[in-house]
Tab-separated table of C-alpha atoms in Angstrom:
chain	number	residue	atom	x	y	z
A	33	MET	CA	0.000	0.000	0.000
A	34	LYS	CA	1.247	3.488	-0.838
A	35	LYS	CA	2.258	5.505	2.181
A	36	VAL	CA	0.479	8.651	0.942
A	37	ARG	CA	-2.817	8.725	-0.930
A	38	GLU	CA	-3.487	11.792	-3.122
A	39	GLU	CA	-6.881	12.822	-4.439
A	40	ASN	CA	-8.993	15.801	-5.501
A	41	ILE	CA	-12.340	16.250	-3.746
A	42	PRO	CA	-14.996	19.015	-3.827
A	43	LEU	CA	-14.548	21.574	-1.083
A	44	ILE	CA	-18.046	20.911	0.292
A	45	ASN	CA	-17.182	17.239	0.799
A	46	TYR	CA	-14.105	18.126	2.819
A	47	VAL	CA	-15.679	20.765	5.067
A	48	SER	CA	-18.661	18.470	5.644
A	49	GLU	CA	-16.296	15.788	6.892
A	50	VAL	CA	-14.647	18.316	9.219
A	51	LYS	CA	-18.050	19.566	10.411
A	52	ASP	CA	-19.188	16.003	11.136
A	53	GLY	CA	-15.935	15.050	12.872
A	54	ASP	CA	-14.817	12.529	10.258
A	55	VAL	CA	-11.750	14.759	9.853
A	56	SER	CA	-10.539	16.123	13.185
A	57	ASP	CA	-9.005	19.593	13.366
A	58	ASN	CA	-7.988	19.051	17.001
A	59	GLN	CA	-5.060	16.651	16.921
A	60	ASP	CA	-3.127	16.519	20.198
A	61	VAL	CA	-0.275	18.862	19.260
A	62	GLN	CA	-2.022	20.929	16.583
A	63	ARG	CA	-2.030	24.684	17.271
A	64	TYR	CA	-5.233	26.725	17.401
A	65	PHE	CA	-6.467	28.940	14.578
A	66	CYS	CA	-4.376	32.115	14.740
A	67	SER	CA	-4.790	33.803	11.337
A	68	ASP	CA	-6.469	37.164	10.784
A	69	LYS	CA	-9.349	38.429	8.665
A	70	ALA	CA	-7.031	39.245	5.772
A	71	PHE	CA	-6.082	35.570	5.609
A	72	VAL	CA	-9.716	34.398	5.591
A	73	ASN	CA	-10.606	37.006	2.965
A	74	GLY	CA	-7.720	35.810	0.802
A	75	ILE	CA	-8.815	32.170	1.045
A	76	ALA	CA	-12.309	33.121	-0.142
A	77	VAL	CA	-11.011	35.098	-3.118
A	78	THR	CA	-8.640	32.264	-4.034
A	79	VAL	CA	-11.500	29.751	-4.102
A	80	LEU	CA	-14.003	32.016	-5.869
A	81	THR	CA	-11.525	32.961	-8.605
A	82	GLY	CA	-10.314	29.391	-9.092
A	83	ASP	CA	-6.747	30.161	-8.108
A	84	TYR	CA	-4.318	27.632	-6.661
A	85	LEU	CA	-4.634	26.533	-3.043
A	86	PRO	CA	-1.772	24.364	-1.717
A	87	PRO	CA	-2.676	20.758	-0.866
A	88	LEU	CA	-4.053	19.921	2.561
A	89	ILE	CA	-2.239	17.127	4.384
A	90	LEU	CA	-4.162	14.645	6.543
A	91	ALA	CA	-3.232	11.513	8.443
A	92	GLU	CA	-5.298	8.408	9.141
A	93	VAL	CA	-5.103	6.585	12.478
A	94	PRO	CA	-6.768	3.154	12.440
A	95	LEU	CA	-9.227	2.688	15.309
A	96	ASN	CA	-10.015	-0.929	14.506
A	97	GLU	CA	-9.863	-3.180	11.497
A	98	ASP	CA	-12.291	-1.209	9.330
A	99	ILE	CA	-12.470	2.288	10.872
A	100	VAL	CA	-9.962	5.152	10.744
A	101	GLN	CA	-9.917	8.631	12.250
A	102	LYS	CA	-8.508	11.383	10.024
A	103	TYR	CA	-6.587	14.345	11.447
A	104	VAL	CA	-5.484	17.620	9.880
A	105	VAL	CA	-1.680	17.624	9.783
A	106	ASP	CA	-0.901	20.658	7.619
A	107	GLY	CA	-3.619	23.086	6.597
A	108	LEU	CA	-5.477	23.846	9.827
A	109	GLN	CA	-5.486	27.607	9.140
A	110	ARG	CA	-6.934	27.065	5.656
A	111	THR	CA	-9.399	24.483	6.958
A	112	THR	CA	-10.659	26.783	9.709
A	113	ALA	CA	-10.964	29.682	7.252
A	114	LEU	CA	-13.062	27.524	4.897
A	115	MET	CA	-15.243	26.406	7.803
A	116	GLN	CA	-15.793	29.983	8.959
A	117	ILE	CA	-16.831	31.026	5.467
A	118	ARG	CA	-19.064	28.037	4.745
A	119	TYR	CA	-20.675	27.441	8.137
A	120	GLY	CA	-19.650	30.286	10.441
A	121	ASN	CA	-21.577	33.192	8.901
A	122	TYR	CA	-18.229	34.918	8.349
A	123	LYS	CA	-18.593	38.474	7.056
A	124	PHE	CA	-15.880	39.766	4.733
A	125	THR	CA	-14.633	42.988	6.340
A	126	GLY	CA	-11.381	44.895	6.630
A	127	SER	CA	-9.069	45.693	3.745
A	128	MET	CA	-9.700	43.362	0.812
A	129	GLU	CA	-8.032	42.821	-2.517
A	130	ASP	CA	-9.975	41.551	-5.561
A	131	ASN	CA	-13.271	41.584	-3.672
A	132	GLU	CA	-15.325	41.992	-6.873
A	133	ILE	CA	-15.974	38.500	-8.263
A	134	GLU	CA	-17.121	37.991	-11.834
A	135	TYR	CA	-19.533	35.185	-12.701
A	136	GLN	CA	-22.027	34.266	-15.413
A	137	THR	CA	-25.728	33.677	-14.916
A	138	LYS	CA	-28.817	33.007	-16.974
A	139	LYS	CA	-30.483	36.200	-18.105
A	140	LEU	CA	-34.030	36.887	-16.965
A	141	ASP	CA	-36.832	38.573	-18.859
A	142	GLU	CA	-39.156	41.219	-17.453
A	143	ASP	CA	-41.306	38.538	-15.818
A	144	GLY	CA	-38.335	36.958	-14.046
A	145	LYS	CA	-38.238	33.936	-16.340
A	146	PHE	CA	-35.126	32.586	-18.011
A	147	LEU	CA	-34.544	34.238	-21.352
A	148	ARG	CA	-33.909	31.984	-24.359
A	149	ASP	CA	-32.662	32.723	-27.865
A	150	ASP	CA	-34.348	31.749	-31.119
A	151	ASN	CA	-32.877	28.245	-30.862
A	152	GLY	CA	-34.261	27.703	-27.385
A	153	ASN	CA	-30.897	28.061	-25.677
A	154	PHE	CA	-30.471	30.013	-22.474
A	155	VAL	CA	-29.112	33.544	-22.831
A	156	TRP	CA	-26.201	34.153	-20.494
A	157	GLU	CA	-24.800	37.374	-19.042
A	158	ARG	CA	-21.786	38.314	-16.941
A	159	LYS	CA	-22.234	39.977	-13.546
A	160	ILE	CA	-20.014	41.296	-10.766
A	161	PHE	CA	-20.630	40.469	-7.104
A	162	ASP	CA	-18.788	42.423	-4.406
A	163	ILE	CA	-18.221	40.090	-1.455
A	164	LYS	CA	-17.104	42.876	0.911
A	165	GLY	CA	-19.617	43.186	3.725
A	166	LYS	CA	-21.283	39.910	2.691
A	167	THR	CA	-21.426	36.340	3.975
A	168	TYR	CA	-21.626	33.042	2.107
A	169	ASP	CA	-25.434	33.118	2.493
A	170	ASP	CA	-25.480	36.415	0.544
A	171	PHE	CA	-23.709	34.885	-2.461
A	172	PRO	CA	-25.695	34.363	-5.660
A	173	LYS	CA	-26.346	30.674	-6.214
A	174	GLU	CA	-23.704	30.581	-8.973
A	175	LEU	CA	-20.967	31.630	-6.546
A	176	LYS	CA	-22.236	29.283	-3.836
A	177	LYS	CA	-21.975	26.454	-6.348
A	178	ARG	CA	-18.500	27.599	-7.429
A	179	PHE	CA	-17.324	27.730	-3.811
A	180	ASP	CA	-18.739	24.314	-2.901
A	181	ASN	CA	-17.409	22.598	-6.025
A	182	TYR	CA	-13.857	23.972	-5.804
A	183	GLN	CA	-11.464	21.026	-6.056
A	184	LEU	CA	-9.204	20.642	-3.031
A	185	ARG	CA	-6.028	18.617	-3.345
A	186	ILE	CA	-5.751	16.229	-0.386
A	187	ALA	CA	-2.686	14.170	0.551
A	188	THR	CA	-3.366	11.584	3.259
A	189	TYR	CA	-0.744	9.664	5.232
A	190	GLN	CA	-2.133	6.173	5.898
A	191	ASN	CA	-1.757	3.745	8.799
A	192	CYS	CA	-0.347	6.241	11.302
A	193	THR	CA	-0.120	6.165	15.076
A	194	MET	CA	-0.877	9.304	17.074
A	195	GLU	CA	2.843	9.601	17.787
A	196	MET	CA	3.525	9.575	14.045
A	197	VAL	CA	0.841	12.211	13.450
A	198	SER	CA	2.373	14.475	16.099
A	199	LYS	CA	5.758	14.133	14.438
A	200	LEU	CA	4.228	15.018	11.055
A	201	VAL	CA	2.543	18.095	12.551
A	202	ARG	CA	5.886	19.232	13.964
A	203	LYS	CA	7.790	18.541	10.750
A	204	LEU	CA	5.311	20.006	8.274
A	205	ASN	CA	4.385	23.105	10.295
A	206	ASN	CA	7.935	24.274	10.947
A	207	HIS	CA	7.532	27.506	9.032
A	208	LYS	CA	6.728	31.148	9.683
A	209	GLY	CA	4.206	33.339	7.943
A	210	MET	CA	5.005	36.746	6.456
A	211	ASN	CA	5.059	39.609	8.934
A	212	THR	CA	3.711	43.092	8.226
A	213	SER	CA	6.922	44.426	6.655
A	214	GLN	CA	7.376	41.356	4.476
A	215	GLN	CA	3.770	41.477	3.283
A	216	ALA	CA	4.095	45.201	2.569
A	217	LEU	CA	6.766	44.511	-0.056
A	218	THR	CA	4.209	42.533	-2.084
A	219	TRP	CA	2.271	45.782	-2.557
A	220	ILE	CA	5.147	47.570	-4.282
A	221	PRO	CA	6.311	45.160	-7.023
A	222	THR	CA	7.630	47.911	-9.343
A	223	TYR	CA	10.315	48.970	-6.866
A	224	ALA	CA	10.722	45.797	-4.774
A	225	ARG	CA	14.075	44.767	-6.270
A	226	LYS	CA	15.473	48.294	-5.868
A	227	ILE	CA	14.259	48.388	-2.240
A	228	LYS	CA	15.977	45.074	-1.492
A	229	ASN	CA	19.218	46.294	-3.040
A	230	ILE	CA	19.176	49.475	-0.950
A	231	ALA	CA	18.333	47.562	2.247
A	232	ASP	CA	21.320	45.269	1.593
A	233	SER	CA	23.704	48.201	1.096
A	234	GLY	CA	26.686	49.111	3.244
A	235	PHE	CA	24.808	51.710	5.294
A	236	PHE	CA	22.615	49.099	6.957
A	237	LYS	CA	25.550	46.734	7.451
A	238	ASN	CA	28.111	49.254	8.698
A	239	SER	CA	26.525	52.501	9.896
A	240	ILE	CA	23.769	51.208	12.204
A	241	GLU	CA	23.532	48.515	14.870
A	242	TYR	CA	22.958	45.769	12.322
A	243	SER	CA	20.616	42.876	13.120
A	244	ASP	CA	20.315	39.875	10.838
A	245	ASN	CA	16.848	39.160	12.237
A	246	LYS	CA	15.667	42.667	11.384
A	247	ARG	CA	17.014	42.228	7.871
A	248	LYS	CA	15.215	38.888	7.496
A	249	ASN	CA	12.004	40.381	8.902
A	250	GLY	CA	12.041	43.115	6.250
A	251	GLU	CA	12.485	46.009	8.668
A	252	TYR	CA	15.319	47.605	6.668
A	253	MET	CA	13.263	47.450	3.471
A	254	GLN	CA	10.480	49.225	5.310
A	255	LEU	CA	12.905	51.960	6.426
A	256	VAL	CA	13.826	52.533	2.767
A	257	CYS	CA	10.154	52.996	1.886
A	258	ARG	CA	9.578	55.316	4.843
A	259	SER	CA	12.572	57.397	3.743
A	260	VAL	CA	11.066	57.896	0.281
A	261	MET	CA	7.732	58.774	1.879
A	262	ASP	CA	9.263	61.318	4.284
A	263	ILE	CA	11.440	63.005	1.676
A	264	PHE	CA	9.134	63.157	-1.340
A	265	HIS	CA	5.548	62.580	-0.175
A	266	PHE	CA	5.270	63.934	3.349
A	267	ASP	CA	2.090	65.889	2.558
A	268	ASN	CA	0.413	62.541	1.879
A	269	TYR	CA	2.100	60.787	4.803
A	270	LYS	CA	1.087	57.204	5.484
A	271	ARG	CA	1.864	55.403	8.707
A	272	GLY	CA	1.119	51.737	8.017
A	273	ALA	CA	3.670	49.604	6.157
A	274	LYS	CA	1.110	48.357	3.660
A	275	ASP	CA	-0.320	51.859	3.139
A	276	ILE	CA	3.154	53.249	2.388
A	277	SER	CA	3.914	50.515	-0.139
A	278	TYR	CA	0.540	50.830	-1.832
A	279	TYR	CA	0.908	54.618	-2.073
A	280	LEU	CA	4.470	54.525	-3.425
A	281	GLU	CA	3.577	51.881	-6.002
A	282	GLU	CA	1.053	54.342	-7.436
A	283	ASN	CA	2.849	57.634	-6.794
A	284	GLY	CA	6.578	56.950	-6.383
A	285	SER	CA	9.258	56.911	-9.059
A	286	MET	CA	12.526	55.123	-9.704
A	287	GLU	CA	14.260	58.498	-9.579
A	288	GLU	CA	13.123	58.912	-5.956
A	289	PHE	CA	14.467	55.501	-4.965
A	290	ASN	CA	17.724	56.215	-6.821
A	291	THR	CA	18.064	59.462	-4.876
A	292	VAL	CA	17.526	57.686	-1.557
A	293	GLN	CA	20.047	55.028	-2.573
A	294	ASN	CA	22.565	57.788	-3.308
A	295	TYR	CA	21.930	59.345	0.118
A	296	PHE	CA	22.467	56.033	1.941
A	297	ASP	CA	25.714	55.445	0.035
A	298	ARG	CA	27.002	58.934	0.786
A	299	LEU	CA	26.131	58.680	4.475
A	300	GLU	CA	27.873	55.314	4.766
A	301	ARG	CA	31.060	56.695	3.176
A	302	LEU	CA	30.830	59.825	5.299
A	303	CYS	CA	29.911	58.385	8.680
A	304	GLY	CA	31.181	54.827	8.739
A	305	GLU	CA	30.500	53.467	12.227
A	306	LYS	CA	30.820	56.773	14.092
A	307	PHE	CA	27.154	57.691	14.561
A	308	LYS	CA	25.371	54.421	15.265
A	309	ASN	CA	23.822	55.970	18.366
A	310	LEU	CA	22.109	58.614	16.200
A	311	PHE	CA	21.120	56.257	13.384
A	312	ALA	CA	18.625	54.272	15.422
A	313	ASN	CA	16.061	52.488	13.237
A	314	LYS	CA	13.231	54.767	14.328
A	315	ASP	CA	15.133	57.857	13.114
A	316	ILE	CA	16.725	56.644	9.883
A	317	PRO	CA	13.940	58.072	7.632
A	318	VAL	CA	14.166	61.329	9.604
A	319	TRP	CA	17.935	61.575	9.098
A	320	LEU	CA	17.589	60.807	5.392
A	321	THR	CA	15.152	63.711	5.159
A	322	VAL	CA	17.499	66.028	7.058
A	323	PHE	CA	20.354	65.013	4.766
A	324	ASP	CA	18.121	65.725	1.763
A	325	ARG	CA	17.662	69.277	3.092
A	326	PHE	CA	21.429	69.533	3.597
A	327	THR	CA	22.104	68.616	-0.047
A	328	LYS	CA	20.161	71.671	-1.217
A	329	PHE	CA	23.094	73.846	-0.164
A	330	ASP	CA	26.522	73.959	-1.772
A	331	LEU	CA	28.407	72.350	1.096
A	332	ASP	CA	30.799	69.441	1.267
A	333	ASP	CA	29.336	66.299	2.840
A	334	SER	CA	31.993	66.502	5.548
A	335	LYS	CA	30.068	69.453	7.009
A	336	PHE	CA	27.154	67.150	7.751
A	337	ALA	CA	29.486	64.852	9.680
A	338	GLU	CA	30.737	67.872	11.633
A	339	PHE	CA	27.151	68.675	12.600
A	340	LEU	CA	26.507	65.091	13.758
A	341	THR	CA	29.668	65.212	15.857
A	342	ALA	CA	28.517	68.468	17.462
A	343	LEU	CA	25.089	66.964	18.084
A	344	ASN	CA	26.656	64.097	19.987
A	345	GLU	CA	28.949	66.356	21.983
A	346	SER	CA	26.753	69.300	22.956
A	347	LEU	CA	23.843	70.137	20.646
A	348	HIS	CA	21.761	67.200	21.869
A	349	SER	CA	20.628	69.261	24.869
A	350	LYS	CA	20.204	72.586	23.048
A	351	VAL	CA	16.587	73.772	23.217
A	352	ILE	CA	14.853	75.299	20.215
A	353	GLY	CA	11.247	76.209	20.804
A	354	GLU	CA	10.241	73.901	23.638
A	355	ASP	CA	12.280	70.849	22.693
A	356	ASN	CA	15.719	69.422	22.191
A	357	TYR	CA	17.134	66.277	20.647
A	358	ASP	CA	17.159	64.442	23.968
A	359	SER	CA	13.475	65.041	24.662
A	360	LEU	CA	12.355	64.063	21.166
A	361	ASN	CA	14.568	60.998	21.207
A	362	LYS	CA	12.650	59.730	24.259
A	363	ALA	CA	9.198	60.437	22.800
A	364	THR	CA	7.079	57.421	21.892
A	365	GLY	CA	5.096	57.012	18.696
A	366	THR	CA	8.008	56.703	16.292
A	367	THR	CA	5.866	56.722	13.117
A	368	ASP	CA	3.285	59.326	14.152
A	369	LYS	CA	3.331	62.053	11.532
A	370	LYS	CA	3.325	64.866	14.069
A	371	LEU	CA	6.366	63.544	15.898
A	372	VAL	CA	8.238	62.734	12.670
A	373	ASP	CA	7.563	66.265	11.408
A	374	ARG	CA	8.687	67.746	14.721
A	375	LYS	CA	11.961	65.818	14.642
A	376	ILE	CA	12.727	66.816	11.061
A	377	LYS	CA	12.128	70.484	11.820
A	378	LEU	CA	14.188	70.466	15.020
A	379	TYR	CA	17.136	68.564	13.535
A	380	VAL	CA	17.164	70.840	10.483
A	381	ALA	CA	17.013	73.909	12.709
A	382	LEU	CA	19.967	72.659	14.780
A	383	MET	CA	21.902	71.862	11.603
A	384	ASN	CA	21.206	75.235	9.992
A	385	GLU	CA	22.216	77.107	13.113
A	386	TYR	CA	25.434	75.141	13.607
A	387	LEU	CA	26.497	75.356	9.944
A	388	HIS	CA	25.337	78.986	9.644
A	389	ILE	CA	22.903	78.107	6.877
A	390	HIS	CA	20.529	80.973	6.220
A	391	THR	CA	17.301	80.157	4.438
A	392	THR	CA	13.958	81.798	3.920
A	393	LYS	CA	12.251	78.402	3.872
A	394	THR	CA	10.610	78.789	7.242
A	395	GLU	CA	9.180	75.315	7.106
A	396	ASN	CA	12.752	74.030	7.445
A	397	THR	CA	13.734	76.224	10.392
A	398	ASP	CA	10.639	77.098	12.379
A	399	VAL	CA	9.803	74.644	15.124
A	400	GLU	CA	6.181	74.818	16.130
A	401	ASN	CA	5.467	75.278	19.803
A	402	ASP	CA	2.380	73.106	19.969
A	403	GLU	CA	2.536	70.166	22.331
A	404	ILE	CA	3.897	66.887	20.988
A	405	ASN	CA	1.294	64.169	21.098
A	406	THR	CA	3.370	61.529	22.852
A	407	GLU	CA	0.367	59.267	23.395
A	408	THR	CA	0.427	56.939	20.431
A	409	LEU	CA	-2.519	55.203	18.887
A	410	LEU	CA	-1.203	51.895	20.208
A	411	SER	CA	-0.902	53.162	23.782
A	412	PHE	CA	-4.428	54.627	23.562
A	413	VAL	CA	-5.843	51.288	22.401
A	414	ASN	CA	-3.864	49.416	25.074
A	415	GLU	CA	-5.143	51.708	27.823
A	416	ASN	CA	-8.778	51.978	26.774
A	417	ALA	CA	-9.709	48.855	24.846
A	418	ASP	CA	-7.262	45.974	24.519
A	419	PRO	CA	-4.119	45.850	26.674
A	420	ASN	CA	-2.706	43.025	24.542
A	421	ALA	CA	-3.067	44.750	21.144
A	422	THR	CA	0.073	45.065	19.012
A	423	GLU	CA	0.960	47.598	16.306
A	424	ASP	CA	-0.107	45.057	13.663
A	425	ASP	CA	-3.473	44.685	15.423
A	426	VAL	CA	-3.972	48.443	15.501
A	427	GLU	CA	-3.204	48.732	11.770
A	428	LEU	CA	-5.866	46.096	11.109
A	429	TYR	CA	-8.406	47.895	13.336
A	430	GLN	CA	-7.677	51.154	11.494
A	431	ASP	CA	-8.254	49.444	8.131
A	432	MET	CA	-11.521	47.978	9.420
A	433	VAL	CA	-12.730	51.391	10.629
A	434	GLU	CA	-11.863	53.007	7.301
A	435	ASP	CA	-13.889	50.339	5.528
A	436	CYS	CA	-16.931	51.526	7.499
A	437	VAL	CA	-16.329	55.275	7.804
A	438	ARG	CA	-15.088	57.744	5.207
A	439	ILE	CA	-12.042	59.641	6.414
A	440	ASP	CA	-13.665	62.962	5.394
A	441	GLU	CA	-16.684	62.423	7.646
A	442	PRO	CA	-16.833	64.512	10.861
A	443	VAL	CA	-16.993	61.423	13.061
A	444	TYR	CA	-13.676	60.191	11.640
A	445	LYS	CA	-11.980	63.594	11.576
A	446	GLU	CA	-12.782	64.237	15.234
A	447	CYS	CA	-12.866	60.724	16.680
A	448	SER	CA	-10.499	58.541	14.643
A	449	LYS	CA	-8.477	57.414	17.658
A	450	ALA	CA	-11.631	56.661	19.634
A	451	LEU	CA	-13.142	54.758	16.706
A	452	ILE	CA	-10.077	52.557	16.330
A	453	ALA	CA	-10.125	51.767	20.059
A	454	LEU	CA	-13.823	50.950	19.798
A	455	MET	CA	-13.115	48.614	16.889
A	456	ALA	CA	-10.478	46.902	19.024
A	457	TYR	CA	-13.101	46.449	21.749
A	458	ALA	CA	-15.664	45.200	19.220
A	459	CYS	CA	-13.210	42.606	17.911
A	460	SER	CA	-12.419	41.434	21.439
A	461	GLN	CA	-16.163	40.885	21.971
A	462	ASP	CA	-16.631	39.264	18.532
A	463	LYS	CA	-18.945	42.172	17.592
A	464	ASP	CA	-16.904	43.704	14.766
A	465	GLN	CA	-19.585	42.743	12.245
A	466	ASP	CA	-22.046	45.008	14.094
A	467	PHE	CA	-19.734	48.036	13.976
A	468	GLU	CA	-20.777	49.296	10.524
A	469	LYS	CA	-24.464	49.339	11.452
A	470	TRP	CA	-23.783	50.926	14.843
A	471	ILE	CA	-21.620	53.759	13.510
A	472	ASN	CA	-24.500	54.985	11.323
A	473	ASN	CA	-25.942	56.562	14.479
A	474	TYR	CA	-23.025	59.016	14.582
A	475	ARG	CA	-22.267	59.855	10.947
A	476	ASN	CA	-24.157	63.141	10.963
A	477	LYS	CA	-23.125	64.336	14.418
A	478	SER	CA	-20.407	66.892	15.037
A	479	ASP	CA	-20.659	67.725	18.758
A	480	PHE	CA	-17.746	65.559	19.847
A	481	SER	CA	-15.403	66.127	22.767
A	482	PRO	CA	-11.807	67.317	22.321
A	483	SER	CA	-10.913	64.299	24.470
A	484	GLN	CA	-10.626	61.020	22.563
A	485	LYS	CA	-11.149	59.136	25.829
A	486	VAL	CA	-14.481	60.917	26.382
A	487	ASN	CA	-15.489	60.190	22.795
């Protein structure tokens, strides 16, 4: 007997077996479902568009001579996603890609009867169905049929013991999914190779506290993208990794990435290892922007190194406006636009003063005196809604809110932070599907509090 049996079966047959317990999704060492809405959404689109889904791997444990129990070995996340869609009344929310599904259906006449041509054949037409905000039960019957009949590839290990199944689970699930930075690169295919080349350059290897894990996790590639955003597109600033990549794919240029590459190369030649304390990851896009301002004047690059030396020795405590380098360096919220803008303006002001650069561009030298908002969105969500939320969670909650509320509506303009915290709370209570209906009560109101906590 072959060790592994391979077959194609309709999706509905598989999920029915899981639903009835013929295939168990709760093997002893199998992890719980831990994927997010974006993953479930992607599984649905893959099935409905007929794209490729990797094979699911099962194992059979004989119970007696004629009866076996099947277990999911590899594919629990996909299995659970399919079950949620088919039987769990899952509603497609959050950011979605390719949510409009094309299908063909029989055309109806004015009386609702199937239309036929002169030869008695049905007349067909193509339609588009947007699955965002819908569940499986909302699908037209054509898409329900397409979903149920999708052919899953199943590979089944036969004649296993539970110990063998546990070993297979360990061996076949020894992998790691893409993190936020790695996924973000998939949204900027035009410049992805250039971004990788820059992130592998000497600056990141020699001029900062290099970490191989951060390189593998895509953090340096994300810093390259943030540098392009800060230098060339700050008026349209995006905070989330995916949002930055998506924006630059549509609005960036190779010339901008070439310029940033040139800046990194010049800074590495200029600074070597001398300023690793200044080139912390959180400030690299800021320093690239400051260096961009420096290049607008006819000065040798060595002058910039002189300024960095002075900043380390004495300028770090020099106050301009209400702040100095030391205070801003301690501020939290490293990607908040207001703080990034404040740092750029202060560092440029210190540089201009030290190098005796005189400019009429007040936006480069004037440091606003308004209070820095050191309370980040993450800390607000942690304090008021979900103490265990991460930055990735908050980005997802923000996407989910923006799927329900237009960013130009008063409720979003005045209460965005409160709304995102409320979405975090809704998700923790499994009530996120009710959010869109609930927020309708507030769309036309404008008498909100200046305090996001009160809101």
